[in-house]
Amino acid sequence: RVMPQSQNLSSLNLKHYSWEYATSGWNLNVMPVLDQSVLCHINADISGMKVPWLYVGMVFSAFCWHIEDHWSYSINYLHWGEPKTWYGVPSLAAEQLEEVMKRLTPELFDSQPDLLHQLVTLMNPNTLMSHGVPVVRTNQCAGEFVITFPRAYHSGFNQGYNFAEAVNFCTADWLPAGRQCIEHYRRLRRYCVFSHEELICKMAAFPEKLDLNLAVAVHKEMFIMVQEERRLRKAVLEKGITEAEREAFELLPDDERQCMKCKTTCFLSALACYDCPDGLVCLFHINDLCKCSSSRQYLRYRYTLDELPAMLHKLKIRAESFDTWANKVRVALDVEDGRKRSFEELRALESEARERRFPNSELLQRLRNCLNEAEACVSQVLGLVSGQDARIETPQPTVTELRVLLEQMGSLPCAMHQIGDVKDVLEQVEAYQIEAREALASLPPSVGLLQSLLEKGQQLGIEVPEAYELQQQVEQAQWLDEVKQALAPSAQRGSLVIMQELLVTGAKIASSPSVDKARAELQELLTIAERWEEKAHFCLEARQKHPPAILEAIIREAENIPVYLPNIQALKDALAKAQAWIADVDEIQNGDHYPCLDDLEGLVAIGRDLPVGLEELRQLEVQVLTAHSWREKASKTFLKKNSCYTLLEVLCPCADAGSDTSKRSRWIEKELGFYRSDTELLGLSAQDLRDPGSVIVAFKDGEQKEKEGILQLRRMNSSKPSPLASSRTASSATSICVCGQVPAGVGALQCDLCQDWFHGQCVSVPRLLSSSRPSSTSSPLLAWWEWDTKFLCPLCMRSRRPRLETILSLLVALQRLPVRLPEGEALQCLTERAIVWQGRARQALASEDVTALLGQLAELRHQLQEEPTNCRLEESPTYPATPDSDPHREGSGKDMPKQAPGLLSNVDSMTSHEKVAPVQGSGKTCLEVLSSLLPQLTGPVLNLPEATRAPLEELMLEGDLLEVTLDENHSIWQLLQAGQPPDVERIRTLLELEKPEHKGNRTRGRALEKRRRRQQQKIDLGRKSKDLVQEELQSKKARNSGIKPKEGQEEFEDETDSENIFLTSTDHRPILKGNQNTFHQNNSGSVVSFPSLTPLLHHSCPQQEEL
């Protein structure tokens, strides 16, 4: 067993739920010190009695036959573990058990008389039972208590591992057993745990703190103890001992005040000797102290014989106080003397019982019930006589309850002065009832009088039946007045909600003929109004929209209902919007010019949202679809695959071409989807795009800005160090490729327009030779000026650059559109610009100087064709496929010049079948032959004067800015090429890039680099362009209504397909001439027509193989 240490609960940091267990009376730490327990009057913490012990048991571990110290009660609680088996013998058979054990084991008891108190004796319960000792048995499981009574022997064993807690406690009925135990210990000469006499005297010293039952028991024990003490002290006097001395025995240690004979702890008195100061005896053993003379012996006492009766008297008063109090209460409650006690007197009796801790009896309960009933009556009376506000907040009593209260107050055994107030209230209520009955009996009743009586009844604070009838009459009159006002013709129309609320309120009031009639009329009106609301709701929500005439009829009929109908009002608003929409359509269709597409889209979006059937909406949808179809055709004609530009941006001049950083960053932003359009850079707002004059003026200004900007950009890029130079100086102004790196070394190409440098593997490059199928009689490869070495970077060449014939066919289709598009205006301006430039180019090519130079080139080409065979290729290489089968060009073959080789478009990949065929018979490829011819290239082949070169270069610059393919552009390029030495470095670079392995690496490298660049630049430009993107997306959403192509689109496609969009060179001249008259009427100068100057490059190859 484990003895725990005592600890103060206040020093423990317990949770609120743990504190309940810590302070519970069933807590074994609390039970010994409860007020009803005798042990609470012992100050010392007696281990095992006041302080619980903990027992850890194992299987078959046993505890021997024993009884508790001082024959006290014991309680054992099994916290957890296996059961504990108990064997017990009742206290009546305790002496019988002791006799049986002494008879069966006499040798043990002869040497140790108190053997049973040493917890070492085991005996089979069956043996005890065989000798007539009654034995009981029980199994204690976890969570169960076992209590043993005074002098009840018990033993047992554990059935397994468990954990238990045990402590002793003593109640008032234990006191006689405790006194008998001291006598038993005196016979056995056993030490006492505490002094029984000291415990009794300590409780008797403070009788007011004792429980009543405990006080009675202590008084009985104290009386017996005083009588015994008188007898013992008398025996001491008879022995001749007269000396006495007061001694505070409670201050002495227990071992210094024990009887030398019986080991009993002395308290009231003891006998000592002056000659033998080390010992003393109790008065039961005065002859066993010493052999000294009686004159040397003296009495040591705690109290005199006069003090003990005084203590006994105090206990008697405490024990008999309950009877005195009970007599007073009985007389007061039964009014035996005919006088009712006041409430304060009864409260004093109840307080006395609480302070003296009298037991809870029937008399005390009667007293408390009387006090509670009196308090309730007083509370009700205070509620009646208090202010009006306080009475309204509390439930009002009825007249019957008021009379019952008056009778109850008269029957209480206490006198209550508030009974007069109750009588006054009852008289007022009775007078009010008479007045209310007279008012209700008068016909017709006055609403004002009824309302005043109702308010007077509310001030009484009593629930009167007549007040309920008054309330019904007032509610009926008020409701009828509200209905009359709501349905009055002059009143403002009420909503359906108000009518429904009136109907709900009318259902709650009492019925009467007038109320029933008003309900019926209101219900009928509400039914009609809801029916019209349903009709209006159906018109607003139905998929099949109704024409305005039907809606007007519905609204006209619903106007007769004197109720505000939300759906009818919404239908009226929708009809007004529809009429305004029709007016807007008539105005825009009957204007001087065709309407703009944005205006039509806005009208279509508004018309679709209106719940009205509009005939004009279908016509507008067809017009919008036709315009979208034309714009889609134009986009397919101009825009490259996955182009980052819009059609309007491609058709407009590049106004910021002069800024290299701005232009490059804009192109990167467009690749990533974040950009500002060229129309914004031209200063065109959404409103300007609707005005043809504004578009034309901005276009003309943009042309000049584009030309000035490109010249500035060319000067700036020309000043940058060349990547092909052997020695380069450090400079901040260096070229940056589209990949973000600086181009350097072999493989770098310079754009012929902006003069900036790029990696050949990052951009699309031109083919050296024409993609036309060669013949055996073609001009030799030494005609290098006819090789296609012209390179335009992706920043300068923004579109597919279709031929003029294709653009003219789009303009013919545009003229049939009843809609104006910004793209159409821009296309007209672009076409006019191209035609003007074509006229200037033809005039320049038809001049005498240029005609002579062209003749020289033709003669030189003829001479090269007649050279001996040693100047020709021994074996003709096979050339690539024709333009129609060339997948490496963005524009289709019909958009490219038929006689001049075109530039390669910005396509980053080459299909697997585009390979360079080997030269037949020699095992050499065409590229190898071209590489071997590089040392033989000489030039210039023409002497091009500066006066001739400068206009041609200016024309070449303006032609390269055009997003249109013109034959004159290539003719001027050949003249300028023939007038300068061949660019061997560029040709060598192009040959390297034409090799199959370079093409594959260029394709894969460009794809990986492009993906990496996009990912990095999206992160860098994402935040900066977030707001700009939102504005662009919102403006686009506002302009585009998301119309799906239905009717109208097929009609336009049929029309455009039937117009022979891609015209032949002989068919476009009348159209071109007509368009020139239309778009450039001031250009009346003569135009000299001449054949194309771009020859076909052939080489002597008897057979051709298309790759």
PDB file of C-alpha atoms in Angstrom, residues 711-888:
ATOM      1  CA  LEU A 711      14.641  55.920 -91.911  1.00  0.00           C
ATOM      2  CA  GLN A 712      15.575  56.835 -88.358  1.00  0.00           C
ATOM      3  CA  LEU A 713      15.628  53.169 -87.391  1.00  0.00           C
ATOM      4  CA  ARG A 714      17.838  52.297 -90.365  1.00  0.00           C
ATOM      5  CA  ARG A 715      20.324  54.998 -89.372  1.00  0.00           C
ATOM      6  CA  MET A 716      20.373  53.799 -85.787  1.00  0.00           C
ATOM      7  CA  ASN A 717      20.753  50.113 -86.698  1.00  0.00           C
ATOM      8  CA  SER A 718      23.408  50.859 -89.321  1.00  0.00           C
ATOM      9  CA  SER A 719      25.530  52.494 -86.637  1.00  0.00           C
ATOM     10  CA  LYS A 720      25.520  49.305 -84.575  1.00  0.00           C
ATOM     11  CA  PRO A 721      28.576  47.042 -84.880  1.00  0.00           C
ATOM     12  CA  SER A 722      28.212  44.250 -87.408  1.00  0.00           C
ATOM     13  CA  PRO A 723      28.106  40.745 -85.943  1.00  0.00           C
ATOM     14  CA  LEU A 724      30.196  39.554 -88.924  1.00  0.00           C
ATOM     15  CA  ALA A 725      33.095  41.904 -88.152  1.00  0.00           C
ATOM     16  CA  SER A 726      36.299  40.213 -87.040  1.00  0.00           C
ATOM     17  CA  SER A 727      36.963  42.758 -84.314  1.00  0.00           C
ATOM     18  CA  ARG A 728      34.090  44.298 -82.390  1.00  0.00           C
ATOM     19  CA  THR A 729      34.268  47.124 -79.916  1.00  0.00           C
ATOM     20  CA  ALA A 730      32.221  47.157 -76.776  1.00  0.00           C
ATOM     21  CA  SER A 731      29.102  49.203 -77.364  1.00  0.00           C
ATOM     22  CA  SER A 732      25.852  49.578 -75.536  1.00  0.00           C
ATOM     23  CA  ALA A 733      23.958  49.871 -78.831  1.00  0.00           C
ATOM     24  CA  THR A 734      24.049  46.276 -80.088  1.00  0.00           C
ATOM     25  CA  SER A 735      21.531  44.306 -82.066  1.00  0.00           C
ATOM     26  CA  ILE A 736      19.219  41.957 -80.203  1.00  0.00           C
ATOM     27  CA  CYS A 737      17.608  39.001 -81.947  1.00  0.00           C
ATOM     28  CA  VAL A 738      13.994  38.005 -81.361  1.00  0.00           C
ATOM     29  CA  CYS A 739      15.312  35.321 -79.037  1.00  0.00           C
ATOM     30  CA  GLY A 740      16.699  38.021 -76.731  1.00  0.00           C
ATOM     31  CA  GLN A 741      20.359  37.205 -77.451  1.00  0.00           C
ATOM     32  CA  VAL A 742      22.973  39.204 -79.331  1.00  0.00           C
ATOM     33  CA  PRO A 743      23.546  37.765 -82.856  1.00  0.00           C
ATOM     34  CA  ALA A 744      27.205  37.135 -83.533  1.00  0.00           C
ATOM     35  CA  GLY A 745      29.406  35.279 -85.984  1.00  0.00           C
ATOM     36  CA  VAL A 746      28.417  33.248 -89.012  1.00  0.00           C
ATOM     37  CA  GLY A 747      24.694  32.734 -89.378  1.00  0.00           C
ATOM     38  CA  ALA A 748      23.622  36.329 -88.653  1.00  0.00           C
ATOM     39  CA  LEU A 749      21.370  38.076 -91.189  1.00  0.00           C
ATOM     40  CA  GLN A 750      20.646  41.774 -91.620  1.00  0.00           C
ATOM     41  CA  CYS A 751      17.118  42.917 -92.433  1.00  0.00           C
ATOM     42  CA  ASP A 752      17.059  44.851 -95.740  1.00  0.00           C
ATOM     43  CA  LEU A 753      14.415  47.212 -94.363  1.00  0.00           C
ATOM     44  CA  CYS A 754      15.290  48.068 -90.754  1.00  0.00           C
ATOM     45  CA  GLN A 755      19.008  47.116 -91.072  1.00  0.00           C
ATOM     46  CA  ASP A 756      18.900  45.187 -87.782  1.00  0.00           C
ATOM     47  CA  TRP A 757      20.653  41.843 -87.254  1.00  0.00           C
ATOM     48  CA  PHE A 758      19.094  38.468 -86.354  1.00  0.00           C
ATOM     49  CA  HIS A 759      20.124  34.842 -85.935  1.00  0.00           C
ATOM     50  CA  GLY A 760      19.456  32.963 -89.133  1.00  0.00           C
ATOM     51  CA  GLN A 761      18.165  30.035 -87.101  1.00  0.00           C
ATOM     52  CA  CYS A 762      15.617  32.232 -85.263  1.00  0.00           C
ATOM     53  CA  VAL A 763      13.899  33.682 -88.346  1.00  0.00           C
ATOM     54  CA  SER A 764      12.654  32.499 -91.714  1.00  0.00           C
ATOM     55  CA  VAL A 765      15.117  33.108 -94.531  1.00  0.00           C
ATOM     56  CA  PRO A 766      14.650  33.394 -98.323  1.00  0.00           C
ATOM     57  CA  ARG A 767      15.656  30.792-100.897  1.00  0.00           C
ATOM     58  CA  LEU A 768      18.475  31.620-103.174  1.00  0.00           C
ATOM     59  CA  LEU A 769      16.948  30.214-106.322  1.00  0.00           C
ATOM     60  CA  SER A 770      13.473  30.535-107.728  1.00  0.00           C
ATOM     61  CA  SER A 771      11.087  27.846-106.740  1.00  0.00           C
ATOM     62  CA  SER A 772       9.959  27.506-110.349  1.00  0.00           C
ATOM     63  CA  ARG A 773      10.666  24.256-112.048  1.00  0.00           C
ATOM     64  CA  PRO A 774      13.892  24.675-114.107  1.00  0.00           C
ATOM     65  CA  SER A 775      14.482  23.393-117.596  1.00  0.00           C
ATOM     66  CA  SER A 776      17.545  22.308-119.474  1.00  0.00           C
ATOM     67  CA  THR A 777      17.676  25.648-121.299  1.00  0.00           C
ATOM     68  CA  SER A 778      17.449  27.904-118.279  1.00  0.00           C
ATOM     69  CA  SER A 779      19.990  30.603-117.522  1.00  0.00           C
ATOM     70  CA  PRO A 780      23.024  29.446-115.568  1.00  0.00           C
ATOM     71  CA  LEU A 781      23.437  29.903-111.890  1.00  0.00           C
ATOM     72  CA  LEU A 782      25.999  32.633-112.392  1.00  0.00           C
ATOM     73  CA  ALA A 783      23.139  35.145-112.785  1.00  0.00           C
ATOM     74  CA  TRP A 784      23.501  35.855-109.069  1.00  0.00           C
ATOM     75  CA  TRP A 785      21.496  39.121-109.150  1.00  0.00           C
ATOM     76  CA  GLU A 786      18.446  36.981-109.855  1.00  0.00           C
ATOM     77  CA  TRP A 787      18.989  34.969-106.702  1.00  0.00           C
ATOM     78  CA  ASP A 788      16.484  35.665-103.945  1.00  0.00           C
ATOM     79  CA  THR A 789      18.698  37.024-101.165  1.00  0.00           C
ATOM     80  CA  LYS A 790      16.262  39.645 -99.882  1.00  0.00           C
ATOM     81  CA  PHE A 791      15.545  39.198 -96.169  1.00  0.00           C
ATOM     82  CA  LEU A 792      12.838  41.009 -94.188  1.00  0.00           C
ATOM     83  CA  CYS A 793      12.692  40.359 -90.454  1.00  0.00           C
ATOM     84  CA  PRO A 794       9.439  39.342 -88.722  1.00  0.00           C
ATOM     85  CA  LEU A 795       9.233  42.830 -87.205  1.00  0.00           C
ATOM     86  CA  CYS A 796       9.001  44.421 -90.660  1.00  0.00           C
ATOM     87  CA  MET A 797       7.008  41.788 -92.515  1.00  0.00           C
ATOM     88  CA  ARG A 798       3.833  41.555 -90.417  1.00  0.00           C
ATOM     89  CA  SER A 799       1.441  39.822 -92.856  1.00  0.00           C
ATOM     90  CA  ARG A 800       1.241  37.369 -95.709  1.00  0.00           C
ATOM     91  CA  ARG A 801       1.455  40.293 -98.148  1.00  0.00           C
ATOM     92  CA  PRO A 802      -1.135  39.085-100.695  1.00  0.00           C
ATOM     93  CA  ARG A 803      -1.105  40.179-104.304  1.00  0.00           C
ATOM     94  CA  LEU A 804      -2.977  43.270-105.388  1.00  0.00           C
ATOM     95  CA  GLU A 805      -5.442  41.185-107.414  1.00  0.00           C
ATOM     96  CA  THR A 806      -6.614  39.432-104.242  1.00  0.00           C
ATOM     97  CA  ILE A 807      -7.027  42.750-102.432  1.00  0.00           C
ATOM     98  CA  LEU A 808      -9.066  44.190-105.317  1.00  0.00           C
ATOM     99  CA  SER A 809     -11.438  41.227-105.173  1.00  0.00           C
ATOM    100  CA  LEU A 810     -11.944  41.892-101.460  1.00  0.00           C
ATOM    101  CA  LEU A 811     -12.753  45.522-102.231  1.00  0.00           C
ATOM    102  CA  VAL A 812     -15.331  44.446-104.824  1.00  0.00           C
ATOM    103  CA  ALA A 813     -17.014  42.325-102.139  1.00  0.00           C
ATOM    104  CA  LEU A 814     -16.731  45.197 -99.650  1.00  0.00           C
ATOM    105  CA  GLN A 815     -18.672  47.528-101.961  1.00  0.00           C
ATOM    106  CA  ARG A 816     -21.699  45.228-101.734  1.00  0.00           C
ATOM    107  CA  LEU A 817     -21.743  45.299 -97.931  1.00  0.00           C
ATOM    108  CA  PRO A 818     -24.392  47.601 -96.405  1.00  0.00           C
ATOM    109  CA  VAL A 819     -22.069  48.023 -93.407  1.00  0.00           C
ATOM    110  CA  ARG A 820     -18.995  50.126 -92.792  1.00  0.00           C
ATOM    111  CA  LEU A 821     -15.957  48.463 -91.179  1.00  0.00           C
ATOM    112  CA  PRO A 822     -12.766  50.131 -89.960  1.00  0.00           C
ATOM    113  CA  GLU A 823     -10.879  47.353 -91.689  1.00  0.00           C
ATOM    114  CA  GLY A 824     -12.619  48.209 -94.963  1.00  0.00           C
ATOM    115  CA  GLU A 825     -11.594  51.844 -94.692  1.00  0.00           C
ATOM    116  CA  ALA A 826      -8.041  50.823 -93.894  1.00  0.00           C
ATOM    117  CA  LEU A 827      -8.003  48.337 -96.814  1.00  0.00           C
ATOM    118  CA  GLN A 828      -9.120  51.029 -99.224  1.00  0.00           C
ATOM    119  CA  CYS A 829      -6.359  53.319 -97.956  1.00  0.00           C
ATOM    120  CA  LEU A 830      -3.800  50.521 -98.266  1.00  0.00           C
ATOM    121  CA  THR A 831      -4.956  49.703-101.783  1.00  0.00           C
ATOM    122  CA  GLU A 832      -4.821  53.326-102.807  1.00  0.00           C
ATOM    123  CA  ARG A 833      -1.315  53.563-101.345  1.00  0.00           C
ATOM    124  CA  ALA A 834      -0.236  50.427-103.204  1.00  0.00           C
ATOM    125  CA  ILE A 835      -1.709  51.594-106.505  1.00  0.00           C
ATOM    126  CA  VAL A 836      -0.071  54.999-106.160  1.00  0.00           C
ATOM    127  CA  TRP A 837       3.254  53.350-105.421  1.00  0.00           C
ATOM    128  CA  GLN A 838       2.774  50.949-108.353  1.00  0.00           C
ATOM    129  CA  GLY A 839       2.160  53.898-110.670  1.00  0.00           C
ATOM    130  CA  ARG A 840       5.308  55.639-109.470  1.00  0.00           C
ATOM    131  CA  ALA A 841       7.296  52.420-109.799  1.00  0.00           C
ATOM    132  CA  ARG A 842       6.113  51.853-113.355  1.00  0.00           C
ATOM    133  CA  GLN A 843       6.972  55.429-114.291  1.00  0.00           C
ATOM    134  CA  ALA A 844      10.466  54.936-112.859  1.00  0.00           C
ATOM    135  CA  LEU A 845      10.950  51.618-114.659  1.00  0.00           C
ATOM    136  CA  ALA A 846       9.708  53.129-117.928  1.00  0.00           C
ATOM    137  CA  SER A 847      12.249  55.940-117.901  1.00  0.00           C
ATOM    138  CA  GLU A 848      14.999  55.938-120.551  1.00  0.00           C
ATOM    139  CA  ASP A 849      17.863  55.280-118.126  1.00  0.00           C
ATOM    140  CA  VAL A 850      16.171  52.387-116.429  1.00  0.00           C
ATOM    141  CA  THR A 851      14.960  50.929-119.756  1.00  0.00           C
ATOM    142  CA  ALA A 852      18.565  50.929-120.995  1.00  0.00           C
ATOM    143  CA  LEU A 853      19.742  49.191-117.845  1.00  0.00           C
ATOM    144  CA  LEU A 854      17.032  46.593-118.237  1.00  0.00           C
ATOM    145  CA  GLY A 855      18.180  45.993-121.799  1.00  0.00           C
ATOM    146  CA  GLN A 856      21.720  45.458-120.581  1.00  0.00           C
ATOM    147  CA  LEU A 857      20.525  42.858-118.098  1.00  0.00           C
ATOM    148  CA  ALA A 858      18.522  41.062-120.786  1.00  0.00           C
ATOM    149  CA  GLU A 859      21.560  40.980-123.095  1.00  0.00           C
ATOM    150  CA  LEU A 860      23.765  39.722-120.293  1.00  0.00           C
ATOM    151  CA  ARG A 861      21.293  36.985-119.518  1.00  0.00           C
ATOM    152  CA  HIS A 862      21.266  35.989-123.225  1.00  0.00           C
ATOM    153  CA  GLN A 863      25.074  35.854-123.274  1.00  0.00           C
ATOM    154  CA  LEU A 864      25.149  33.626-120.215  1.00  0.00           C
ATOM    155  CA  GLN A 865      22.745  31.215-121.889  1.00  0.00           C
ATOM    156  CA  GLU A 866      25.076  30.889-124.925  1.00  0.00           C
ATOM    157  CA  GLU A 867      28.274  30.264-122.951  1.00  0.00           C
ATOM    158  CA  PRO A 868      30.144  27.027-123.651  1.00  0.00           C
ATOM    159  CA  THR A 869      29.240  24.002-121.660  1.00  0.00           C
ATOM    160  CA  ASN A 870      32.262  24.250-119.439  1.00  0.00           C
ATOM    161  CA  CYS A 871      30.573  27.306-117.833  1.00  0.00           C
ATOM    162  CA  ARG A 872      27.493  25.289-117.187  1.00  0.00           C
ATOM    163  CA  LEU A 873      26.863  22.658-114.640  1.00  0.00           C
ATOM    164  CA  GLU A 874      28.056  19.244-115.624  1.00  0.00           C
ATOM    165  CA  GLU A 875      25.041  17.753-114.043  1.00  0.00           C
ATOM    166  CA  SER A 876      21.865  19.657-113.386  1.00  0.00           C
ATOM    167  CA  PRO A 877      20.643  19.550-109.784  1.00  0.00           C
ATOM    168  CA  THR A 878      17.069  18.980-108.995  1.00  0.00           C
ATOM    169  CA  TYR A 879      15.383  22.093-107.591  1.00  0.00           C
ATOM    170  CA  PRO A 880      12.668  22.312-105.049  1.00  0.00           C
ATOM    171  CA  ALA A 881       9.005  22.228-105.816  1.00  0.00           C
ATOM    172  CA  THR A 882       6.912  24.960-107.392  1.00  0.00           C
ATOM    173  CA  PRO A 883       5.356  27.746-105.328  1.00  0.00           C
ATOM    174  CA  ASP A 884       2.035  25.986-105.222  1.00  0.00           C
ATOM    175  CA  SER A 885       3.551  23.051-103.398  1.00  0.00           C
ATOM    176  CA  ASP A 886       5.932  25.041-101.228  1.00  0.00           C
ATOM    177  CA  PRO A 887       4.829  24.569 -97.605  1.00  0.00           C
ATOM    178  CA  HIS A 888       7.594  26.846 -96.377  1.00  0.00           C
TER     179      HIS A 888
END
